[in-house]
């Protein structure tokens, strides 16, 4: 199996900065929206740690939802359940979408791929107060609208896009559904990362759309890793990074720039073994990133890639 760029060097500079106190074509993804009927009580400030990066305190441009487009929703749930400790519920009226939760807190969703030849992959959703305004910003900045803004029966408003380099992402305005509730704890999203063939172009695009702040961190080999933070937020609210790579280093995404999720797990080695036992593959690891944590790059049975990490806790 061809593997992508070694993720630990990419993740390391970002995670090391955690402070005490993270129109389509047939080659692209397609799935149903994140919510078709679900309501959750999300206590204010729930499940935040002192060093939490991704939190449930959503601000414009911060990750607020995550879903997987899969060719077989039930098979994907059977795989991710043991790996991330997720339980699943089918929202009323939905045949092809499952909500994932960990200890009663929503962790994301799995929806059915709707395009022939589409690649199974994870997609991040970023918070916006107005999906229509964000769609207009995407077009002005040179992006593409893949799924037009729509209201999902009062549960949320959403839209899906591609950036100018081809990286796919989405936006979401929570309605009766509150968004991600399991974050930065075992089974929850703790970081998002974009591998792209044009980091400068991608950053200019996302800054125009979301106003993201950036901080560049030097890497070995003369490259730079850029940490991104929502507009107007302190460095502690950084939620991801952007790294320029060559097309050959994007093997798992068919040479197309892509966002990748990083999930927290209590025991990276045990979770990685569960990946293999469930029919998935391990592209790299587990291995230690000193001062950051232990991580592995994994691929589910349908080809969607993701990262597992047990962070070093201060």
PDB file of N, CA and C in Angstrom, residues 132-145 161-164 205 208-210:
ATOM      1  N   UNK A 132     -25.717  30.744   3.720  1.00  0.00           N
ATOM      2  CA  UNK A 132     -25.836  31.428   2.428  1.00  0.00           C
ATOM      3  C   UNK A 132     -24.715  32.453   2.247  1.00  0.00           C
ATOM      4  N   UNK A 133     -24.426  33.191   3.298  1.00  0.00           N
ATOM      5  CA  UNK A 133     -23.339  34.169   3.223  1.00  0.00           C
ATOM      6  C   UNK A 133     -22.001  33.470   3.018  1.00  0.00           C
ATOM      7  N   UNK A 134     -21.802  32.337   3.702  1.00  0.00           N
ATOM      8  CA  UNK A 134     -20.558  31.598   3.531  1.00  0.00           C
ATOM      9  C   UNK A 134     -20.443  31.048   2.117  1.00  0.00           C
ATOM     10  N   UNK A 135     -21.545  30.561   1.547  1.00  0.00           N
ATOM     11  CA  UNK A 135     -21.517  30.061   0.171  1.00  0.00           C
ATOM     12  C   UNK A 135     -21.101  31.161  -0.801  1.00  0.00           C
ATOM     13  N   UNK A 136     -21.598  32.361  -0.584  1.00  0.00           N
ATOM     14  CA  UNK A 136     -21.213  33.484  -1.436  1.00  0.00           C
ATOM     15  C   UNK A 136     -19.727  33.789  -1.281  1.00  0.00           C
ATOM     16  N   UNK A 137     -19.219  33.703  -0.051  1.00  0.00           N
ATOM     17  CA  UNK A 137     -17.794  33.941   0.195  1.00  0.00           C
ATOM     18  C   UNK A 137     -16.938  32.881  -0.488  1.00  0.00           C
ATOM     19  N   UNK A 138     -17.393  31.635  -0.458  1.00  0.00           N
ATOM     20  CA  UNK A 138     -16.671  30.552  -1.125  1.00  0.00           C
ATOM     21  C   UNK A 138     -16.536  30.836  -2.620  1.00  0.00           C
ATOM     22  N   UNK A 139     -17.620  31.245  -3.251  1.00  0.00           N
ATOM     23  CA  UNK A 139     -17.582  31.536  -4.687  1.00  0.00           C
ATOM     24  C   UNK A 139     -16.682  32.724  -4.995  1.00  0.00           C
ATOM     25  N   UNK A 140     -16.764  33.767  -4.166  1.00  0.00           N
ATOM     26  CA  UNK A 140     -15.903  34.941  -4.392  1.00  0.00           C
ATOM     27  C   UNK A 140     -14.429  34.584  -4.268  1.00  0.00           C
ATOM     28  N   UNK A 141     -14.121  33.629  -3.402  1.00  0.00           N
ATOM     29  CA  UNK A 141     -12.727  33.258  -3.156  1.00  0.00           C
ATOM     30  C   UNK A 141     -12.220  32.198  -4.127  1.00  0.00           C
ATOM     31  N   UNK A 142     -13.067  31.760  -5.056  1.00  0.00           N
ATOM     32  CA  UNK A 142     -12.626  30.809  -6.067  1.00  0.00           C
ATOM     33  C   UNK A 142     -12.960  29.362  -5.790  1.00  0.00           C
ATOM     34  N   UNK A 143     -13.773  29.101  -4.763  1.00  0.00           N
ATOM     35  CA  UNK A 143     -14.174  27.739  -4.454  1.00  0.00           C
ATOM     36  C   UNK A 143     -15.395  27.307  -5.242  1.00  0.00           C
ATOM     37  N   UNK A 144     -15.846  26.096  -4.979  1.00  0.00           N
ATOM     38  CA  UNK A 144     -16.988  25.500  -5.673  1.00  0.00           C
ATOM     39  C   UNK A 144     -18.038  25.065  -4.662  1.00  0.00           C
ATOM     40  N   UNK A 145     -19.294  25.316  -4.978  1.00  0.00           N
ATOM     41  CA  UNK A 145     -20.390  24.839  -4.135  1.00  0.00           C
ATOM     42  C   UNK A 145     -20.783  23.452  -4.619  1.00  0.00           C
ATOM     43  N   UNK A 161     -18.674  22.239   0.089  1.00  0.00           N
ATOM     44  CA  UNK A 161     -17.862  22.978  -0.877  1.00  0.00           C
ATOM     45  C   UNK A 161     -16.576  22.235  -1.218  1.00  0.00           C
ATOM     46  N   UNK A 162     -15.895  22.734  -2.241  1.00  0.00           N
ATOM     47  CA  UNK A 162     -14.509  22.370  -2.534  1.00  0.00           C
ATOM     48  C   UNK A 162     -13.698  23.650  -2.571  1.00  0.00           C
ATOM     49  N   UNK A 163     -12.495  23.613  -1.982  1.00  0.00           N
ATOM     50  CA  UNK A 163     -11.619  24.772  -2.096  1.00  0.00           C
ATOM     51  C   UNK A 163     -10.985  24.771  -3.492  1.00  0.00           C
ATOM     52  N   UNK A 164     -10.265  25.824  -3.883  1.00  0.00           N
ATOM     53  CA  UNK A 164      -9.735  25.903  -5.256  1.00  0.00           C
ATOM     54  C   UNK A 164      -8.792  24.760  -5.629  1.00  0.00           C
ATOM     55  N   UNK A 205      -7.560  31.195   0.586  1.00  0.00           N
ATOM     56  CA  UNK A 205      -8.982  30.889   0.411  1.00  0.00           C
ATOM     57  C   UNK A 205      -9.696  30.809   1.760  1.00  0.00           C
ATOM     58  N   UNK A 208     -10.110  34.073   3.475  1.00  0.00           N
ATOM     59  CA  UNK A 208     -11.157  34.896   2.869  1.00  0.00           C
ATOM     60  C   UNK A 208     -12.545  34.431   3.287  1.00  0.00           C
ATOM     61  N   UNK A 209     -12.715  33.125   3.451  1.00  0.00           N
ATOM     62  CA  UNK A 209     -14.027  32.574   3.789  1.00  0.00           C
ATOM     63  C   UNK A 209     -14.316  32.668   5.280  1.00  0.00           C
ATOM     64  N   UNK A 210     -13.342  32.283   6.113  1.00  0.00           N
ATOM     65  CA  UNK A 210     -13.569  32.194   7.556  1.00  0.00           C
ATOM     66  C   UNK A 210     -12.807  33.230   8.381  1.00  0.00           C
TER      67      UNK A 210
END
